[in-house]
Amino acid sequence: MSKTKEKPKNNWRAWLYLAPALIILLVFTVWPIINTVRIAFLNSYNGLAERGGATFEFGFYNFEYVVSISGFSRSLGNTLLITVITVPVSTMLALLIAVALNSIKPFRKIFQTIFFLPYVTNAIAIGMVFFAMFHTVTLGSQTLSTGIINSIIQAFGGKPVNWIDAGSSWGHNMAVVCIYIIWNALPFKILVLLGGLQSVNKQYYDAAKVDGASRFRIFWRITVPMLSPMIAYVVITGFIGGFKEYNSVVGILGETMGPAGGDRQLNTMAGCIYDSLNDGFQGYAAAAALILFAIIFAVTMINLYVSKKKVHY
Amino acid sequence: MTEDRNHINAVPGEETQGQAEDKKGMKAKDIKAISKRQTAGKIFVQIGIYAFLTVIALLILFPFYFMLISSVKTTAEYNEMVPTLWPREFRWSTYAAAFTGDLHLGQLFLNTVIVGVVSTLLSLVVTVLSAYAFARLEFRGKNVLFAALLATMMIPGELFTVTNYITVVNWLDWRNTFAALIVPFLVSVFYIYLLRQNFMQIPNELYLAAKVDGTSDIKYLWKVMIPLSAPTLISITILKMMGAWNSYIWPKLVANDLAHRLVTVGLRSGAFQGANGLTDIPAQMAAVVLVTIPLLLVFLFFRKYIMRGVSRSGIKG
């Protein structure tokens, strides 16, 4: 801690140093918090109209409207499902990989580098690669290529599936999106969990070995409890990221948020906000953003409450 | 006592079944046999671990491999019923077409580099100044202000986007300008926090010594504090550049003309129209490769800084 006991004459200098940051934060961070709440309660608010001098009535119409449109409940369902599937699966997988990485010496660096690669990619760009992998090329009614994934399925004697093309089912779309999100979410979780593993005191393991504990028992009784703060961290950030999911869906399915010609069957909460913004309905977008914030806040609080009971600090 | 020690020495590995019996009569030969069996078991487990990691590594790498081989295939070869695992014929013209065709990848790269470099430089200046104020200077309300700033980090970005869109488009008339892409994201509370922690680790004695020598604050900041926190500044630079490269939603909302379009937006909205009205997937993959390669190169050169920044932030870009 630094305690430079300086005279108050330095007051103005500190504010001078802070001025650029504070001005920008005031306009683009503090004002949005206030204003988004304000316009969410102004019926059918539109920014351009307000600049032109229009006024809007106070009320709950934006919320009522957003909740009533069918796209919203579906987006909420999609977002919940994506989160509930991808967070546990990617966390378990990352935990296994981190433990495996921690127990080897040769080639560890190479494996670590490979496992980190998905993190330093562009979510939209690699989403397009996943699209191509699952995409069936058809010309008129004739199928040219079923795509690499279907070819692998067929090689093992399975039947090709219409994963993401026109007329594909919601379930198949969801499967592709979840696979992609898990692939994308692994690096960060492995990095954090491996960092945690490396700081666990080796003496616990030595003691367990002396007592003749099995690998499985060591994993559940030592590794998981010792790692619980990191597990809680990746689960909480995973939930937050899951509720804000948008780029992965756009990367794979494009701005249609579903198969071409469909009715946006894979739209997400964040997608709803951007749709309203794109259409010029900023009041609806603000209401949707507040709902999203409320959900994220509630889920994070529940997570923190649970981890307070379960996490060993 | 001696038995116990024997037991410990003989069990460096995991498996202990069959150990308890016959501990007393354990001879050197038996111990040797057991440790041999344990080594065998250990090797077996190690092989399993390596097999597991290799399978995962292949699954991670597969999309990259698919992207690379697809990008150099001819459209006809790509569309074959049974995909080839290695291109029979290499077609490199798609890479050139990404720059000369409708995608205008060169222009997109230029736009993105301008936004990335300018926003990184400005952001570094602003971040250093405020981190310095929070770490070194005393002023009224410092702790309250810092806590308030940290609290804003809990709010999801979507909430800011709504009002910032109105501010930038309806009030500032910044649609299709670089300012719209740079200014709203110039200050990151998280980076100020990161740098402040770094600054505070620098011993106060250095500051006092510099003061005795008559060094000005700015000179002390420039000559001592910035060099000492170079790793953090490099992490911030890389994450900021990657942020410009990967950002999609905001640029698409506020600046979608060719002169200001960023690379990710251009890539997603590219048509990649091929013959027969089919999407030319090899051409699309070539563009994806061109967008992905710079990121991978930066990662390979700055691995340490990226991983350090990421494990502390939990945010992408």
XYZ file of C-alpha atoms in Angstrom:
630
model
C 0.000 0.000 0.000
C 1.249 3.423 -0.840
C 0.425 6.251 1.440
C 1.945 9.380 0.073
C 0.757 11.890 2.583
C 0.637 14.864 0.310
C -0.963 18.189 0.936
C -4.445 18.810 -0.467
C -2.792 21.105 -3.016
C -2.364 17.944 -5.093
C -6.124 17.588 -5.275
C -6.476 19.468 -8.531
C -3.615 17.572 -10.124
C -5.221 14.210 -9.405
C -8.470 15.387 -10.964
C -6.522 16.668 -13.974
C -5.001 13.220 -14.497
C -8.404 11.608 -14.079
C -10.280 14.093 -16.253
C -10.006 12.332 -19.641
C -11.091 8.986 -18.231
C -13.888 10.476 -16.135
C -15.364 12.523 -18.978
C -15.554 9.490 -21.260
C -16.875 7.260 -18.487
C -19.491 9.848 -17.606
C -20.835 9.975 -21.162
C -20.470 6.324 -22.199
C -20.799 4.408 -18.930
C -22.569 6.402 -16.212
C -25.115 8.135 -18.439
C -26.116 4.859 -20.164
C -26.900 3.272 -16.796
C -29.270 6.135 -15.940
C -30.672 6.642 -19.411
C -31.329 2.996 -20.244
C -33.462 2.726 -17.119
C -35.218 5.995 -18.031
C -36.129 5.072 -21.606
C -37.160 1.563 -20.627
C -40.071 3.219 -18.794
C -40.962 5.663 -21.596
C -43.579 4.022 -23.797
C -42.322 3.238 -27.330
C -39.300 5.493 -26.885
C -37.313 6.473 -29.983
C -34.116 8.511 -29.779
C -34.489 10.319 -33.086
C -38.064 11.349 -32.235
C -36.933 12.653 -28.860
C -34.275 14.788 -30.514
C -36.996 16.132 -32.769
C -38.863 17.275 -29.657
C -41.280 14.393 -29.105
C -42.136 13.380 -25.557
C -43.048 9.949 -24.296
C -45.399 8.806 -21.594
C -44.096 7.074 -18.512
C -45.288 3.471 -18.277
C -44.543 -0.220 -18.538
C -45.554 -0.655 -22.163
C -42.014 -1.501 -23.358
C -41.779 -4.387 -20.914
C -45.285 -5.611 -21.704
C -44.564 -5.481 -25.415
C -41.168 -7.196 -25.225
C -42.480 -9.998 -23.023
C -45.553 -10.494 -25.214
C -43.780 -11.012 -28.538
C -43.310 -14.681 -29.295
C -39.673 -14.215 -30.272
C -38.826 -13.128 -26.770
C -39.942 -16.183 -24.840
C -38.283 -18.395 -27.422
C -35.056 -16.374 -27.130
C -35.200 -16.632 -23.365
C -35.684 -20.404 -23.635
C -32.815 -20.751 -26.105
C -30.511 -18.680 -23.910
C -31.379 -20.686 -20.787
C -30.876 -23.977 -22.615
C -27.544 -22.909 -24.110
C -26.312 -21.887 -20.664
C -27.585 -24.972 -18.870
C -25.985 -27.291 -21.433
C -22.698 -25.605 -22.214
C -21.575 -24.421 -18.773
C -21.606 -27.805 -16.957
C -20.282 -29.755 -19.942
C -17.429 -27.376 -20.699
C -16.535 -27.046 -17.002
C -16.364 -30.824 -16.468
C -14.394 -31.320 -19.649
C -12.003 -28.484 -18.805
C -11.507 -29.936 -15.325
C -10.616 -33.359 -16.731
C -8.240 -31.811 -19.263
C -6.600 -29.600 -16.628
C -6.059 -32.558 -14.287
C -4.652 -34.607 -17.167
C -2.356 -31.761 -18.214
C -1.169 -31.333 -14.652
C -0.111 -34.973 -14.388
C 2.185 -35.042 -17.420
C 5.575 -33.507 -18.046
C 6.707 -34.096 -21.672
C 4.620 -32.294 -24.313
C 2.630 -30.354 -21.706
C 3.541 -26.996 -23.275
C 2.466 -28.170 -26.734
C -0.868 -29.483 -25.479
C -1.435 -26.274 -23.507
C -0.787 -24.193 -26.610
C -3.150 -26.286 -28.742
C -5.905 -26.141 -26.134
C -5.620 -22.369 -25.965
C -5.994 -21.845 -29.718
C -9.814 -21.479 -29.823
C -9.500 -18.510 -27.481
C -7.386 -16.448 -29.879
C -9.778 -16.847 -32.762
C -12.595 -14.741 -34.033
C -15.935 -16.146 -32.824
C -17.684 -15.128 -36.049
C -14.945 -16.451 -38.361
C -14.645 -19.886 -36.768
C -18.437 -20.034 -36.479
C -18.451 -19.870 -40.288
C -16.032 -22.827 -40.318
C -18.419 -24.805 -38.108
C -21.225 -23.891 -40.487
C -19.240 -25.295 -43.405
C -18.478 -28.481 -41.479
C -22.163 -29.166 -40.855
C -23.448 -27.724 -44.137
C -25.019 -29.899 -46.837
C -24.412 -28.622 -50.368
C -27.482 -29.045 -52.540
C -28.131 -27.985 -56.117
C -31.854 -27.903 -56.724
C -33.086 -31.186 -55.313
C -29.763 -32.935 -55.822
C -27.394 -33.335 -52.890
C -23.807 -32.737 -53.932
C -21.993 -33.087 -50.614
C -23.429 -33.860 -47.197
C -20.567 -32.065 -45.457
C -17.595 -33.376 -43.542
C -19.464 -34.188 -40.309
C -22.164 -36.123 -42.137
C -19.458 -37.926 -44.131
C -17.872 -39.057 -40.865
C -21.288 -40.165 -39.572
C -21.882 -42.076 -42.800
C -18.444 -43.685 -42.609
C -19.528 -45.192 -39.291
C -22.768 -46.397 -40.862
C -25.048 -43.562 -39.718
C -27.491 -41.500 -41.727
C -26.735 -37.920 -42.799
C -28.570 -35.231 -40.844
C -29.807 -31.828 -41.957
C -27.979 -29.915 -39.240
C -28.277 -26.252 -40.165
C -29.625 -25.820 -43.663
C -33.078 -24.663 -44.748
C -35.762 -26.781 -43.084
C -33.474 -28.116 -40.353
C -34.956 -28.689 -36.940
C -34.464 -26.521 -33.878
C -32.842 -29.389 -31.980
C -30.182 -29.971 -34.620
C -29.394 -26.246 -34.799
C -29.104 -26.149 -31.032
C -26.747 -29.144 -31.004
C -24.367 -27.458 -33.468
C -24.437 -24.158 -31.563
C -23.772 -25.898 -28.235
C -20.879 -27.942 -29.668
C -19.343 -24.748 -30.984
C -19.803 -22.836 -27.730
C -18.219 -25.679 -25.725
C -15.286 -25.829 -28.168
C -14.898 -22.096 -27.749
C -15.318 -22.009 -23.959
C -12.719 -24.667 -23.100
C -9.479 -22.610 -23.335
C -10.362 -20.024 -20.713
C -11.609 -22.660 -18.280
C -8.567 -24.895 -18.786
C -6.255 -21.920 -18.253
C -7.891 -20.904 -14.978
C -8.275 -24.449 -13.612
C -4.715 -25.455 -14.532
C -3.419 -22.316 -12.845
C -5.370 -23.353 -9.746
C -4.064 -26.926 -9.853
C -0.484 -25.756 -10.004
C -0.931 -23.766 -6.823
C -2.389 -26.680 -4.820
C 0.018 -27.725 -2.090
C 1.670 -31.019 -3.092
C 1.670 -32.203 0.515
C -2.050 -33.005 0.352
C -1.406 -35.440 -2.470
C 1.574 -36.984 -0.720
C -0.520 -37.483 2.400
C -3.334 -39.056 0.389
C -0.901 -41.419 -1.286
C 0.525 -42.476 2.042
C -3.018 -43.276 3.140
C -3.492 -45.269 -0.043
C -6.359 -43.211 -1.456
C -7.455 -44.109 -4.981
C -7.077 -41.706 -7.901
C -10.819 -41.184 -8.018
C -10.981 -40.432 -4.310
C -8.032 -38.031 -4.536
C -9.813 -36.231 -7.363
C -13.093 -35.764 -5.453
C -11.714 -35.275 -1.962
C -8.644 -33.098 -2.670
C -8.546 -31.726 -6.199
C -12.160 -30.558 -6.464
C -12.344 -28.920 -3.007
C -8.958 -27.249 -3.427
C -9.994 -25.993 -6.857
C -13.477 -24.915 -5.793
C -12.741 -21.150 -5.894
C -11.543 -21.481 -9.500
C -14.449 -23.751 -10.401
C -16.849 -21.200 -8.942
C -15.102 -18.476 -10.946
C -15.353 -20.266 -14.302
C -18.955 -21.311 -13.618
C -20.021 -17.756 -12.762
C -18.237 -16.189 -15.747
C -19.599 -19.048 -17.871
C -23.170 -18.296 -16.827
C -22.714 -14.585 -17.499
C -21.192 -15.316 -20.918
C -23.929 -17.841 -21.698
C -26.727 -15.378 -21.027
C -25.053 -12.833 -23.306
C -24.500 -15.390 -26.079
C -24.957 -13.924 -29.537
C -21.762 -14.073 -31.620
C -21.606 -17.865 -31.754
C -25.113 -18.084 -33.183
C -24.437 -15.294 -35.695
C -21.139 -16.924 -36.646
C -22.820 -20.213 -37.515
C -26.287 -19.243 -38.713
C -25.794 -15.615 -39.695
C -28.013 -12.651 -38.890
C -31.067 -14.793 -39.621
C -30.437 -16.433 -36.209
C -31.682 -19.693 -37.640
C -31.645 -21.661 -40.884
C -32.112 -19.619 -44.047
C -35.737 -18.721 -44.628
C -36.694 -19.713 -41.077
C -38.276 -17.675 -38.315
C -35.208 -16.940 -36.153
C -35.662 -20.127 -34.174
C -32.211 -19.842 -32.542
C -32.466 -16.188 -31.462
C -31.037 -15.270 -28.051
C -31.720 -12.609 -25.423
C -28.873 -10.416 -26.648
C -30.197 -10.992 -30.175
C -33.591 -9.583 -29.122
C -31.907 -6.396 -27.881
C -29.975 -5.891 -31.119
C -33.032 -6.684 -33.244
C -34.981 -3.922 -31.483
C -32.067 -1.501 -31.864
C -31.724 -2.322 -35.557
C -35.437 -1.715 -36.057
C -35.258 1.669 -34.283
C -37.277 0.606 -31.215
C -34.845 1.709 -28.537
C -37.449 1.618 -25.780
C -37.993 -2.096 -26.362
C -34.238 -2.655 -26.543
C -33.794 -0.886 -23.197
C -36.537 -2.970 -21.590
C -35.004 -6.185 -22.941
C -31.544 -5.099 -21.721
C -32.909 -4.468 -18.219
C -34.582 -7.880 -18.180
C -31.289 -9.464 -19.255
C -29.456 -7.553 -16.539
C -31.971 -8.659 -13.912
C -31.583 -12.302 -14.940
C -27.780 -12.155 -14.963
C -27.792 -10.385 -11.611
C -30.139 -12.944 -10.036
C -28.219 -15.925 -11.404
C -24.894 -14.467 -10.263
C -26.293 -13.907 -6.772
C -27.549 -17.498 -6.640
C -24.158 -18.697 -7.853
C -22.353 -16.654 -5.217
C -24.729 -17.910 -2.523
C -24.197 -21.531 -3.514
C -20.442 -21.151 -3.808
C -20.291 -19.480 -0.408
C -21.666 -22.695 1.053
C -19.626 -25.082 -1.070
C -16.363 -23.328 -1.782
C -13.366 -23.877 0.479
C -11.344 -20.698 0.546
C 7.983 -47.803 12.989
C 10.363 -49.426 10.553
C 7.473 -51.267 8.949
C 5.671 -48.043 8.412
C 8.617 -46.437 6.784
C 9.018 -49.476 4.591
C 5.423 -49.133 3.560
C 5.840 -45.498 2.653
C 8.955 -46.121 0.651
C 7.382 -48.939 -1.221
C 4.329 -46.976 -2.252
C 5.284 -44.045 -4.356
C 2.487 -44.738 -6.805
C -1.226 -45.067 -6.443
C -2.229 -48.719 -6.268
C -2.056 -50.136 -2.826
C -4.299 -53.162 -2.995
C -2.585 -56.298 -1.896
C -0.149 -54.312 0.156
C -1.608 -54.735 3.581
C -1.142 -58.486 3.761
C 2.213 -59.833 4.468
C 3.841 -56.549 5.324
C 5.924 -58.131 8.007
C 7.674 -60.661 5.861
C 8.357 -58.217 3.124
C 11.786 -58.764 1.684
C 13.722 -56.531 -0.619
C 12.759 -58.817 -3.492
C 9.034 -58.397 -2.849
C 9.365 -54.650 -2.668
C 11.133 -54.698 -5.992
C 8.376 -56.789 -7.551
C 5.658 -54.503 -6.211
C 7.335 -51.323 -7.346
C 7.800 -52.918 -10.753
C 4.101 -53.663 -10.932
C 3.358 -50.109 -9.854
C 5.621 -48.668 -12.500
C 3.779 -50.768 -15.046
C 0.448 -49.452 -13.722
C 1.747 -45.924 -13.780
C 2.881 -46.225 -17.381
C -0.520 -47.633 -18.272
C -2.267 -44.641 -16.662
C 0.145 -42.247 -18.372
C -0.635 -43.787 -21.758
C -4.341 -43.325 -21.029
C -3.792 -39.665 -20.137
C -1.791 -39.009 -23.283
C -4.422 -40.778 -25.399
C -7.181 -38.654 -23.852
C -5.242 -35.411 -24.392
C -4.403 -36.376 -27.964
C -8.054 -37.047 -28.805
C -9.092 -33.674 -27.350
C -6.235 -31.936 -29.179
C -7.389 -33.463 -32.472
C -10.966 -32.309 -31.819
C -9.674 -28.791 -31.080
C -7.477 -28.741 -34.176
C -9.965 -30.302 -36.583
C -11.842 -27.071 -37.488
C -8.504 -25.376 -38.233
C -7.426 -28.272 -40.427
C -10.784 -28.306 -42.198
C -10.595 -24.553 -42.760
C -7.088 -24.750 -44.239
C -7.672 -27.660 -46.628
C -11.064 -26.329 -47.725
C -9.629 -22.901 -48.498
C -7.312 -24.270 -51.208
C -9.704 -26.791 -52.780
C -11.477 -26.037 -56.023
C -15.206 -25.553 -55.578
C -15.834 -28.725 -57.565
C -13.569 -30.772 -55.333
C -15.103 -29.274 -52.197
C -18.588 -30.243 -53.364
C -17.729 -33.894 -53.958
C -19.816 -36.464 -52.084
C -16.814 -38.020 -50.329
C -14.599 -35.190 -49.060
C -10.884 -35.443 -49.776
C -8.686 -35.176 -46.703
C -5.941 -33.450 -48.665
C -6.606 -31.252 -51.721
C -5.897 -33.001 -55.021
C -5.419 -29.672 -56.671
C -4.449 -26.440 -54.956
C -6.330 -23.304 -55.924
C -4.648 -20.209 -54.529
C -6.614 -17.660 -56.546
C -9.318 -17.471 -53.850
C -6.795 -15.823 -51.541
C -6.081 -13.087 -54.070
C -9.794 -12.753 -54.788
C -10.464 -11.940 -51.123
C -8.488 -8.724 -51.654
C -9.564 -7.864 -55.196
C -13.205 -8.996 -55.042
C -16.354 -7.592 -53.423
C -15.054 -8.352 -49.964
C -12.332 -5.627 -50.181
C -10.350 -7.384 -47.468
C -7.443 -4.933 -47.831
C -9.731 -2.001 -47.003
C -11.230 -3.922 -44.076
C -7.764 -4.717 -42.712
C -6.741 -1.074 -43.028
C -9.898 0.165 -41.251
C -9.423 -2.335 -38.451
C -5.741 -1.482 -37.981
C -6.551 2.252 -37.849
C -9.235 1.710 -35.225
C -7.068 -0.766 -33.297
C -3.928 1.381 -33.211
C -5.619 4.707 -32.450
C -7.873 3.289 -29.751
C -4.997 1.379 -28.167
C -2.708 4.441 -28.037
C -5.382 6.763 -26.658
C -6.578 4.142 -24.237
C -3.041 3.575 -22.911
C -2.567 7.293 -22.239
C -5.897 7.638 -20.448
C -5.422 4.417 -18.487
C -1.889 5.284 -17.346
C -2.923 8.754 -16.181
C -5.891 7.562 -14.162
C -4.086 4.527 -12.739
C -1.320 6.882 -11.630
C -3.811 9.159 -9.909
C -5.428 6.233 -8.107
C -2.127 4.631 -7.107
C 0.083 7.599 -6.203
C -1.912 10.741 -5.551
C -4.088 11.615 -2.585
C -7.359 13.392 -3.172
C -10.721 13.623 -1.536
C -13.162 10.862 -2.422
C -10.506 8.636 -3.999
C -11.678 5.351 -2.509
C -15.365 6.058 -3.067
C -14.727 6.962 -6.698
C -12.610 3.861 -7.276
C -15.233 1.585 -5.729
C -17.953 3.215 -7.841
C -15.936 2.603 -10.996
C -15.376 -1.038 -10.090
C -19.113 -1.434 -9.500
C -19.866 -0.484 -13.121
C -17.962 -3.603 -14.221
C -20.861 -5.772 -13.038
C -23.268 -4.345 -15.576
C -23.549 -6.226 -18.882
C -22.371 -4.327 -21.956
C -25.754 -4.668 -23.685
C -27.199 -2.145 -21.253
C -24.599 0.438 -22.286
C -25.009 -0.355 -25.964
C -28.643 0.777 -26.059
C -27.985 4.309 -24.816
C -24.590 4.609 -26.510
C -26.304 3.843 -29.794
C -28.718 6.735 -29.224
C -25.902 9.043 -28.067
C -23.627 8.254 -30.997
C -26.184 8.047 -33.782
C -28.944 10.463 -32.758
C -27.100 13.112 -30.751
C -23.473 13.153 -31.913
C -24.228 12.245 -35.544
C -21.250 9.922 -35.567
C -22.751 7.222 -37.780
C -20.089 5.907 -40.160
C -17.125 7.605 -38.501
C -14.035 6.188 -36.814
C -14.902 8.231 -33.715
C -18.009 6.096 -33.191
C -15.808 2.991 -33.196
C -13.062 4.386 -30.958
C -14.386 6.818 -28.353
C -17.131 4.865 -26.509
C -14.739 2.035 -25.594
C -11.669 4.138 -24.868
C -11.751 3.729 -21.094
C -11.856 0.319 -19.519
C -12.280 0.308 -15.758
C -10.743 -3.122 -15.681
C -7.499 -1.948 -17.285
C -7.300 1.000 -14.876
C -7.712 -1.476 -12.033
C -5.045 -3.807 -13.450
C -2.502 -1.038 -13.908
C -3.230 0.553 -10.546
C -2.462 -2.759 -8.809
C 0.793 -2.858 -10.743
C 1.710 0.717 -9.897
C 1.034 0.135 -6.223
C 3.593 -2.653 -6.093
C 6.353 -0.190 -6.969
C 8.031 0.774 -3.682
C 7.269 4.232 -2.430
C 10.956 4.816 -1.661
C 11.615 5.153 -5.386
C 9.087 7.962 -5.581
C 10.515 9.765 -2.567
C 14.061 9.395 -3.895
C 12.976 10.839 -7.212
C 11.286 13.725 -5.388
C 14.506 14.471 -3.477
C 16.345 14.567 -6.798
C 13.801 17.093 -8.007
C 12.191 14.811 -10.598
C 8.774 15.889 -11.777
C 5.783 13.563 -11.473
C 5.452 13.135 -15.211
C 9.126 12.304 -15.596
C 8.915 9.787 -12.722
C 5.869 8.215 -14.331
C 7.612 7.993 -17.716
C 11.065 6.889 -16.525
C 10.191 4.593 -13.634
C 6.593 3.478 -13.422
C 5.901 2.772 -17.085
C 9.039 0.676 -17.671
C 8.353 -1.273 -14.485
C 4.810 -2.120 -15.549
C 5.631 -2.870 -19.178
C 4.221 -6.440 -19.030
C 0.779 -5.162 -17.997
C 0.871 -2.450 -20.658
C 1.759 -5.054 -23.301
C -1.130 -7.269 -22.141
C -3.521 -4.320 -22.418
C -2.222 -3.464 -25.898
C -2.673 -6.983 -27.220
C -6.137 -7.468 -25.729
C -7.220 -4.082 -27.091
C -5.966 -4.860 -30.606
C -7.653 -8.253 -30.509
C -10.814 -6.494 -29.366
C -10.855 -4.296 -32.477
C -10.156 -7.310 -34.677
C -12.972 -9.384 -33.175
C -15.673 -6.804 -32.438
C -18.857 -7.328 -34.370
C -22.061 -5.991 -32.835
C -21.145 -2.374 -32.159
C -19.331 -1.727 -35.484
C -22.207 -3.323 -37.328
C -24.725 -1.050 -35.597
C -22.892 2.246 -36.074
C -20.412 2.023 -38.972
C -21.209 -0.295 -41.829
C -19.995 1.613 -44.882
C -16.946 0.349 -46.752
C -14.680 3.184 -45.593
C -15.211 2.279 -41.921
C -16.334 -1.356 -41.930
C -14.275 -3.576 -39.625
C -12.975 -6.943 -40.664
C -15.381 -9.189 -38.738
C -18.462 -7.348 -39.962
C -17.207 -7.533 -43.549
C -16.426 -11.217 -43.253
C -19.886 -12.120 -41.945
C -21.776 -10.075 -44.503
C -19.617 -11.159 -47.469
C -21.598 -12.885 -50.215
C -19.029 -15.415 -51.498
C -21.283 -16.166 -54.432
C -20.046 -19.022 -56.602
C -21.299 -20.769 -59.732
C -24.892 -22.094 -59.905
C -25.954 -19.719 -57.134
C -24.111 -21.864 -54.584
C -22.026 -20.315 -51.832
C -18.348 -20.592 -52.748
C -17.263 -22.164 -49.477
C -13.541 -22.454 -50.391
C -13.520 -18.685 -51.056
C -15.264 -18.115 -47.729
C -12.743 -20.328 -45.929
C -9.831 -18.470 -47.568
C -11.187 -15.197 -46.148
C -11.629 -16.840 -42.748
C -8.003 -18.049 -42.877
C -6.802 -14.538 -43.694
C -8.729 -13.134 -40.725
C -7.567 -15.901 -38.383
C -3.835 -16.012 -39.221
C -2.911 -12.576 -37.752
C -4.552 -13.549 -34.461
C -2.681 -16.844 -34.317
C 0.626 -15.119 -35.116
C 0.093 -12.556 -32.356
C -0.732 -15.415 -30.000
C 2.399 -17.396 -30.856
C 4.647 -14.360 -30.318
C 2.955 -12.969 -27.206
C 1.635 -16.161 -25.590
C 2.817 -15.200 -22.118
C 1.187 -11.765 -22.104
C -2.091 -12.946 -23.554
C -2.476 -15.814 -21.129
C -1.598 -13.583 -18.187
C -4.095 -10.924 -19.203
C -6.812 -13.473 -19.896
C -6.538 -15.443 -16.682
C -6.983 -12.227 -14.737
C -9.806 -10.753 -16.746
C -12.087 -13.506 -17.917
C -13.176 -11.332 -20.797
C -12.518 -11.784 -24.448
C -10.770 -8.879 -26.118
